[in-house]
């Protein structure tokens, strides 16, 4: 079966809101398949530069290949975006004109059963963005207790069934009945019984993946760092895909707007998140839950 082609979400909105300057310096903290990065670098002139980061080796390699025609204007590093500050210092960049972070998982990552991201394809309980990391979701589940897992599932939206789900999941792990992604998905379905449009394992997979990769921690560090590197009129754009991420972005951007930081002031470009149009959702269902927020340094 052919793999789905990854389509960058909210592309036209991102380009319009970042206001790409041909000679500017930009960061794509999540290269992914390189769709957003390519669109940005195509708008840069000879003096413009794009720094692209991604911790996933497969995504990083594909993005580098896609950006190869513009290698004179691109700099890439295989690292998590929480390492951005160190890379900027290495390059001697004291200011940037824009930064984009797309927090979604790519179609290719979901399609690769061996990565363990998809609840619909049988694969190992892995879910590491960096395959070099030692811990997988399976090893995580083997060390948490019922209370810890229940709290985690509750945090990610399983408010009614978190306790029951955690008990059945850990029993399955202990008895060797849950060893693959589809084992876990079937267990969640049995516990939930009947369900609506969203499979009952969806939030469980999200909670485990996010915890394993410390996605919230990395995002929080990035949101605390990037605004201080923005040049005047520079902008930071974040695309999130679930309420915990969007809520964190909203709170951090509001805090930047309300305070003065080292003589710098900021404003939220949009008070409400920008969402995909009906047409984009029809063409790319992945965009359905995408929310875009943008912060600008004004002085």
mmCIF file of C-alpha atoms in Angstrom:
data_model
loop_
_atom_site.group_PDB
_atom_site.id
_atom_site.type_symbol
_atom_site.label_atom_id
_atom_site.label_comp_id
_atom_site.label_asym_id
_atom_site.label_seq_id
_atom_site.Cartn_x
_atom_site.Cartn_y
_atom_site.Cartn_z
ATOM 1 C CA UNK A 1 0.000 0.000 0.000
ATOM 2 C CA UNK A 2 1.347 3.446 -0.932
ATOM 3 C CA UNK A 3 2.143 5.748 1.919
ATOM 4 C CA UNK A 4 0.048 8.865 2.369
ATOM 5 C CA UNK A 5 1.704 12.049 1.162
ATOM 6 C CA UNK A 6 2.331 14.430 4.003
ATOM 7 C CA UNK A 7 0.696 17.804 3.438
ATOM 8 C CA UNK A 8 1.821 20.765 5.540
ATOM 9 C CA UNK A 9 -1.178 22.125 7.423
ATOM 10 C CA UNK A 10 -2.264 25.763 7.367
ATOM 11 C CA UNK A 11 0.521 26.507 4.897
ATOM 12 C CA UNK A 12 -0.900 29.674 3.364
ATOM 13 C CA UNK A 13 -1.814 31.020 6.812
ATOM 14 C CA UNK A 14 1.670 30.313 8.173
ATOM 15 C CA UNK A 15 3.383 32.049 5.252
ATOM 16 C CA UNK A 16 1.098 35.081 5.479
ATOM 17 C CA UNK A 17 1.516 35.460 9.241
ATOM 18 C CA UNK A 18 5.282 34.933 9.334
ATOM 19 C CA UNK A 19 5.674 37.741 6.779
ATOM 20 C CA UNK A 20 8.799 36.228 5.245
ATOM 21 C CA UNK A 21 11.544 38.764 4.580
ATOM 22 C CA UNK A 22 13.870 37.712 1.717
ATOM 23 C CA UNK A 23 16.977 38.551 3.761
ATOM 24 C CA UNK A 24 15.629 37.299 7.073
ATOM 25 C CA UNK A 25 16.653 34.454 9.361
ATOM 26 C CA UNK A 26 14.012 31.839 10.107
ATOM 27 C CA UNK A 27 13.720 28.648 12.130
ATOM 28 C CA UNK A 28 11.600 25.583 11.445
ATOM 29 C CA UNK A 29 11.802 23.656 14.713
ATOM 30 C CA UNK A 30 10.005 20.604 13.329
ATOM 31 C CA UNK A 31 11.181 19.925 9.791
ATOM 32 C CA UNK A 32 9.046 16.812 9.392
ATOM 33 C CA UNK A 33 8.675 16.127 5.678
ATOM 34 C CA UNK A 34 10.000 19.609 4.874
ATOM 35 C CA UNK A 35 6.793 21.080 3.449
ATOM 36 C CA UNK A 36 6.678 24.250 5.520
ATOM 37 C CA UNK A 37 10.460 24.655 5.349
ATOM 38 C CA UNK A 38 10.512 24.402 1.560
ATOM 39 C CA UNK A 39 7.811 27.042 1.208
ATOM 40 C CA UNK A 40 9.726 29.378 3.521
ATOM 41 C CA UNK A 41 13.119 28.919 1.869
ATOM 42 C CA UNK A 42 11.602 29.448 -1.600
ATOM 43 C CA UNK A 43 10.742 32.970 -0.437
ATOM 44 C CA UNK A 44 14.239 33.769 0.815
ATOM 45 C CA UNK A 45 16.809 35.718 -1.152
ATOM 46 C CA UNK A 46 20.533 35.094 -1.337
ATOM 47 C CA UNK A 47 21.074 36.647 2.092
ATOM 48 C CA UNK A 48 18.231 34.819 3.800
ATOM 49 C CA UNK A 49 18.712 31.691 5.894
ATOM 50 C CA UNK A 50 16.518 28.927 7.250
ATOM 51 C CA UNK A 51 17.591 26.789 10.189
ATOM 52 C CA UNK A 52 15.715 23.482 10.306
ATOM 53 C CA UNK A 53 15.628 21.027 13.216
ATOM 54 C CA UNK A 54 14.183 17.552 13.665
ATOM 55 C CA UNK A 55 15.087 14.747 16.050
ATOM 56 C CA UNK A 56 13.563 11.971 13.915
ATOM 57 C CA UNK A 57 16.359 10.630 11.666
ATOM 58 C CA UNK A 58 14.048 9.490 8.856
ATOM 59 C CA UNK A 59 12.152 12.789 8.738
ATOM 60 C CA UNK A 60 15.405 14.717 8.969
ATOM 61 C CA UNK A 61 16.944 12.842 6.048
ATOM 62 C CA UNK A 62 13.871 13.304 3.837
ATOM 63 C CA UNK A 63 13.623 16.995 4.657
ATOM 64 C CA UNK A 64 17.320 17.522 3.861
ATOM 65 C CA UNK A 65 16.824 15.861 0.481
ATOM 66 C CA UNK A 66 13.799 18.044 -0.213
ATOM 67 C CA UNK A 67 15.688 21.200 0.690
ATOM 68 C CA UNK A 68 18.832 20.237 -1.239
ATOM 69 C CA UNK A 69 18.141 22.653 -4.150
ATOM 70 C CA UNK A 70 18.352 25.478 -1.589
ATOM 71 C CA UNK A 71 21.328 24.190 0.388
ATOM 72 C CA UNK A 72 23.046 27.581 0.141
ATOM 73 C CA UNK A 73 20.210 29.069 2.207
ATOM 74 C CA UNK A 74 19.538 26.240 4.660
ATOM 75 C CA UNK A 75 21.227 24.979 7.800
ATOM 76 C CA UNK A 76 20.002 21.743 9.353
ATOM 77 C CA UNK A 77 20.615 20.027 12.665
ATOM 78 C CA UNK A 78 19.256 16.673 13.827
ATOM 79 C CA UNK A 79 18.130 17.635 17.294
ATOM 80 C CA UNK A 80 14.979 18.229 19.304
ATOM 81 C CA UNK A 81 13.808 21.829 19.199
ATOM 82 C CA UNK A 82 14.501 22.142 22.922
ATOM 83 C CA UNK A 83 18.135 22.396 21.819
ATOM 84 C CA UNK A 84 17.448 25.451 19.635
ATOM 85 C CA UNK A 85 19.124 27.951 21.949
ATOM 86 C CA UNK A 86 22.395 26.032 21.803
ATOM 87 C CA UNK A 87 22.273 25.861 18.000
ATOM 88 C CA UNK A 88 21.572 29.594 17.719
ATOM 89 C CA UNK A 89 24.565 30.327 19.927
ATOM 90 C CA UNK A 90 26.725 27.962 17.883
ATOM 91 C CA UNK A 91 25.751 29.842 14.721
ATOM 92 C CA UNK A 92 26.196 33.233 16.349
ATOM 93 C CA UNK A 93 22.586 34.170 15.691
ATOM 94 C CA UNK A 94 21.472 36.690 18.311
ATOM 95 C CA UNK A 95 18.172 37.430 16.560
ATOM 96 C CA UNK A 96 15.767 35.648 14.243
ATOM 97 C CA UNK A 97 12.909 37.016 12.162
ATOM 98 C CA UNK A 98 10.580 34.093 12.623
ATOM 99 C CA UNK A 99 10.120 30.632 14.059
ATOM 100 C CA UNK A 100 7.617 27.931 13.160
ATOM 101 C CA UNK A 101 6.822 24.790 15.132
ATOM 102 C CA UNK A 102 4.329 22.219 13.821
ATOM 103 C CA UNK A 103 3.609 19.838 16.700
ATOM 104 C CA UNK A 104 1.779 17.235 14.634
ATOM 105 C CA UNK A 105 2.935 13.745 13.777
ATOM 106 C CA UNK A 106 3.539 13.105 10.080
ATOM 107 C CA UNK A 107 1.594 10.757 7.838
ATOM 108 C CA UNK A 108 4.786 8.815 7.130
ATOM 109 C CA UNK A 109 5.430 8.255 10.843
ATOM 110 C CA UNK A 110 1.886 6.938 11.258
ATOM 111 C CA UNK A 111 2.176 4.727 8.183
ATOM 112 C CA UNK A 112 5.352 3.038 9.392
ATOM 113 C CA UNK A 113 4.005 0.272 11.639
ATOM 114 C CA UNK A 114 7.486 -0.434 13.006
ATOM 115 C CA UNK A 115 7.525 2.986 14.704
ATOM 116 C CA UNK A 116 4.500 2.085 16.823
ATOM 117 C CA UNK A 117 2.643 5.387 16.463
ATOM 118 C CA UNK A 118 -0.524 4.066 14.843
ATOM 119 C CA UNK A 119 -3.257 2.239 16.735
ATOM 120 C CA UNK A 120 -4.513 0.818 13.422
ATOM 121 C CA UNK A 121 -1.292 -0.913 12.352
ATOM 122 C CA UNK A 122 0.274 -3.712 14.348
ATOM 123 C CA UNK A 123 3.742 -2.843 15.529
ATOM 124 C CA UNK A 124 5.902 -2.669 18.630
ATOM 125 C CA UNK A 125 4.912 -0.391 21.500
ATOM 126 C CA UNK A 126 7.700 2.012 20.622
ATOM 127 C CA UNK A 127 6.629 5.612 19.769
ATOM 128 C CA UNK A 128 10.108 7.127 20.065
ATOM 129 C CA UNK A 129 10.697 10.177 17.871
ATOM 130 C CA UNK A 130 14.404 9.497 18.341
ATOM 131 C CA UNK A 131 14.972 5.750 17.815
ATOM 132 C CA UNK A 132 18.279 6.178 19.628
ATOM 133 C CA UNK A 133 16.479 6.756 22.903
ATOM 134 C CA UNK A 134 16.615 3.822 25.297
ATOM 135 C CA UNK A 135 13.046 3.848 26.624
ATOM 136 C CA UNK A 136 9.983 2.799 24.624
ATOM 137 C CA UNK A 137 6.301 2.954 25.512
ATOM 138 C CA UNK A 138 6.444 -0.717 26.458
ATOM 139 C CA UNK A 139 9.262 -0.119 28.939
ATOM 140 C CA UNK A 140 7.404 2.927 30.247
ATOM 141 C CA UNK A 141 4.279 0.862 30.881
ATOM 142 C CA UNK A 142 6.330 -1.765 32.701
ATOM 143 C CA UNK A 143 7.516 0.732 35.293
ATOM 144 C CA UNK A 144 4.512 2.989 35.998
ATOM 145 C CA UNK A 145 1.898 2.072 38.579
ATOM 146 C CA UNK A 146 -1.871 2.227 38.227
ATOM 147 C CA UNK A 147 -2.172 5.630 39.890
ATOM 148 C CA UNK A 148 0.526 7.195 37.703
ATOM 149 C CA UNK A 149 -0.986 5.843 34.496
ATOM 150 C CA UNK A 150 -4.491 6.831 35.566
ATOM 151 C CA UNK A 151 -3.364 10.392 36.302
ATOM 152 C CA UNK A 152 -1.645 10.550 32.931
ATOM 153 C CA UNK A 153 -4.707 9.353 31.017
ATOM 154 C CA UNK A 154 -6.938 11.743 32.963
ATOM 155 C CA UNK A 155 -4.657 14.632 32.059
ATOM 156 C CA UNK A 156 -4.960 13.812 28.362
ATOM 157 C CA UNK A 157 -8.745 13.690 28.366
ATOM 158 C CA UNK A 158 -9.759 10.197 29.487
ATOM 159 C CA UNK A 159 -11.694 11.709 32.369
ATOM 160 C CA UNK A 160 -14.380 9.055 32.822
ATOM 161 C CA UNK A 161 -12.441 5.855 32.265
ATOM 162 C CA UNK A 162 -8.838 6.705 33.225
ATOM 163 C CA UNK A 163 -8.748 4.570 36.361
ATOM 164 C CA UNK A 164 -10.383 1.534 34.766
ATOM 165 C CA UNK A 165 -8.269 1.816 31.626
ATOM 166 C CA UNK A 166 -5.046 2.039 33.604
ATOM 167 C CA UNK A 167 -5.945 -1.080 35.592
ATOM 168 C CA UNK A 168 -6.743 -3.191 32.524
ATOM 169 C CA UNK A 169 -3.733 -1.921 30.564
ATOM 170 C CA UNK A 170 -1.261 -2.734 33.327
ATOM 171 C CA UNK A 171 -2.865 -6.128 33.933
ATOM 172 C CA UNK A 172 -2.406 -6.859 30.233
ATOM 173 C CA UNK A 173 1.220 -5.762 30.380
ATOM 174 C CA UNK A 174 1.918 -7.903 33.465
ATOM 175 C CA UNK A 175 0.337 -10.985 31.880
ATOM 176 C CA UNK A 176 2.069 -10.533 28.526
ATOM 177 C CA UNK A 177 -1.253 -9.942 26.773
ATOM 178 C CA UNK A 178 -0.307 -6.454 25.588
ATOM 179 C CA UNK A 179 2.862 -6.437 23.540
ATOM 180 C CA UNK A 180 1.887 -4.574 20.354
ATOM 181 C CA UNK A 181 0.005 -1.455 19.318
ATOM 182 C CA UNK A 182 -3.060 -3.422 18.254
ATOM 183 C CA UNK A 183 -3.056 -5.347 21.550
ATOM 184 C CA UNK A 184 -3.250 -2.029 23.368
ATOM 185 C CA UNK A 185 -5.922 -0.647 21.033
ATOM 186 C CA UNK A 186 -8.114 -3.745 21.469
ATOM 187 C CA UNK A 187 -7.787 -3.552 25.243
ATOM 188 C CA UNK A 188 -8.909 0.090 25.216
ATOM 189 C CA UNK A 189 -11.851 -0.793 22.975
ATOM 190 C CA UNK A 190 -12.952 -3.622 25.285
ATOM 191 C CA UNK A 191 -12.815 -1.391 28.349
ATOM 192 C CA UNK A 192 -14.695 1.442 26.637
ATOM 193 C CA UNK A 193 -17.370 -0.772 25.095
ATOM 194 C CA UNK A 194 -19.284 1.367 22.608
ATOM 195 C CA UNK A 195 -17.690 4.598 21.430
ATOM 196 C CA UNK A 196 -18.329 7.437 19.014
ATOM 197 C CA UNK A 197 -16.227 8.997 16.279
ATOM 198 C CA UNK A 198 -12.923 8.816 18.200
ATOM 199 C CA UNK A 199 -11.431 5.394 18.944
ATOM 200 C CA UNK A 200 -10.999 4.949 22.720
ATOM 201 C CA UNK A 201 -7.283 4.254 22.274
ATOM 202 C CA UNK A 202 -6.619 7.591 20.559
ATOM 203 C CA UNK A 203 -6.049 9.615 23.730
ATOM 204 C CA UNK A 204 -4.197 6.715 25.348
ATOM 205 C CA UNK A 205 -1.700 6.627 22.474
ATOM 206 C CA UNK A 206 -1.392 10.411 22.591
ATOM 207 C CA UNK A 207 -0.764 10.409 26.348
ATOM 208 C CA UNK A 208 1.883 7.687 26.139
ATOM 209 C CA UNK A 209 3.653 9.179 23.129
ATOM 210 C CA UNK A 210 3.721 12.655 24.621
ATOM 211 C CA UNK A 211 4.997 11.404 27.971
ATOM 212 C CA UNK A 212 7.681 9.177 26.473
ATOM 213 C CA UNK A 213 9.053 11.999 24.316
ATOM 214 C CA UNK A 214 8.488 14.719 26.959
ATOM 215 C CA UNK A 215 6.643 16.747 24.355
ATOM 216 C CA UNK A 216 5.080 19.171 26.827
ATOM 217 C CA UNK A 217 8.381 19.802 28.598
ATOM 218 C CA UNK A 218 10.206 20.452 25.339
ATOM 219 C CA UNK A 219 7.465 22.793 24.118
ATOM 220 C CA UNK A 220 7.452 24.716 27.398
ATOM 221 C CA UNK A 221 11.224 25.260 27.160
ATOM 222 C CA UNK A 222 10.901 26.452 23.570
ATOM 223 C CA UNK A 223 8.107 28.899 24.415
ATOM 224 C CA UNK A 224 10.269 30.324 27.207
ATOM 225 C CA UNK A 225 13.232 30.806 24.874
ATOM 226 C CA UNK A 226 12.269 31.791 21.326
ATOM 227 C CA UNK A 227 10.612 35.182 22.005
ATOM 228 C CA UNK A 228 13.863 36.524 23.472
ATOM 229 C CA UNK A 229 15.576 35.818 20.143
ATOM 230 C CA UNK A 230 12.936 37.511 17.989
ATOM 231 C CA UNK A 231 14.028 40.643 16.154
ATOM 232 C CA UNK A 232 11.653 43.595 16.053
ATOM 233 C CA UNK A 233 8.517 42.576 14.135
ATOM 234 C CA UNK A 234 9.760 38.972 14.363
ATOM 235 C CA UNK A 235 7.090 36.324 14.868
ATOM 236 C CA UNK A 236 6.741 32.885 16.415
ATOM 237 C CA UNK A 237 4.057 30.575 14.999
ATOM 238 C CA UNK A 238 2.966 27.350 16.694
ATOM 239 C CA UNK A 239 0.596 24.750 15.247
ATOM 240 C CA UNK A 240 -0.831 22.442 17.896
ATOM 241 C CA UNK A 241 -3.158 19.475 17.614
ATOM 242 C CA UNK A 242 -4.645 18.876 21.052
ATOM 243 C CA UNK A 243 -5.989 21.006 23.872
ATOM 244 C CA UNK A 244 -3.070 20.555 26.288
ATOM 245 C CA UNK A 245 -0.581 21.876 23.743
ATOM 246 C CA UNK A 246 -2.843 24.696 22.606
ATOM 247 C CA UNK A 247 -3.578 25.682 26.199
ATOM 248 C CA UNK A 248 0.136 25.847 26.990
ATOM 249 C CA UNK A 249 0.840 27.998 23.935
ATOM 250 C CA UNK A 250 -2.066 30.300 24.797
ATOM 251 C CA UNK A 251 -0.872 30.802 28.392
ATOM 252 C CA UNK A 252 2.766 31.368 27.446
ATOM 253 C CA UNK A 253 1.919 33.844 24.681
ATOM 254 C CA UNK A 254 -0.397 35.739 27.046
ATOM 255 C CA UNK A 255 2.389 35.933 29.639
ATOM 256 C CA UNK A 256 4.793 37.350 27.040
ATOM 257 C CA UNK A 257 2.181 39.922 26.015
ATOM 258 C CA UNK A 258 1.446 41.061 29.555
ATOM 259 C CA UNK A 259 5.028 41.503 30.749
ATOM 260 C CA UNK A 260 8.173 43.323 29.726
ATOM 261 C CA UNK A 261 11.177 41.110 29.170
ATOM 262 C CA UNK A 262 14.670 42.607 28.987
ATOM 263 C CA UNK A 263 13.168 45.741 27.467
ATOM 264 C CA UNK A 264 11.238 43.759 24.841
ATOM 265 C CA UNK A 265 7.477 43.774 24.438
ATOM 266 C CA UNK A 266 5.212 41.364 22.593
ATOM 267 C CA UNK A 267 1.673 40.995 21.325
ATOM 268 C CA UNK A 268 -0.497 38.105 20.318
ATOM 269 C CA UNK A 269 -1.258 38.451 16.618
ATOM 270 C CA UNK A 270 -4.443 36.392 16.986
ATOM 271 C CA UNK A 271 -6.414 36.093 20.224
ATOM 272 C CA UNK A 272 -8.286 33.032 18.984
ATOM 273 C CA UNK A 273 -6.477 30.185 17.247
ATOM 274 C CA UNK A 274 -6.621 30.022 13.476
ATOM 275 C CA UNK A 275 -8.092 26.771 12.189
ATOM 276 C CA UNK A 276 -8.080 25.079 8.806
ATOM 277 C CA UNK A 277 -10.734 25.955 6.267
ATOM 278 C CA UNK A 278 -13.422 23.444 5.356
ATOM 279 C CA UNK A 279 -11.724 22.961 1.994
ATOM 280 C CA UNK A 280 -8.357 22.165 3.578
ATOM 281 C CA UNK A 281 -9.960 19.678 5.958
ATOM 282 C CA UNK A 282 -11.622 17.938 3.000
ATOM 283 C CA UNK A 283 -8.305 17.730 1.173
ATOM 284 C CA UNK A 284 -6.260 16.903 4.286
ATOM 285 C CA UNK A 285 -8.296 15.451 7.198
ATOM 286 C CA UNK A 286 -5.185 15.704 9.405
ATOM 287 C CA UNK A 287 -5.748 19.476 9.487
ATOM 288 C CA UNK A 288 -9.084 19.110 11.295
ATOM 289 C CA UNK A 289 -7.669 19.579 14.793
ATOM 290 C CA UNK A 290 -4.846 22.004 13.906
ATOM 291 C CA UNK A 291 -4.738 25.339 15.754
ATOM 292 C CA UNK A 292 -2.322 28.132 14.881
ATOM 293 C CA UNK A 293 -1.250 30.865 17.296
ATOM 294 C CA UNK A 294 1.252 33.624 16.545
ATOM 295 C CA UNK A 295 3.265 35.928 18.814
ATOM 296 C CA UNK A 296 5.053 39.062 17.585
ATOM 297 C CA UNK A 297 7.799 41.150 19.153
ATOM 298 C CA UNK A 298 6.668 44.745 18.773
ATOM 299 C CA UNK A 299 9.517 46.655 20.431
#
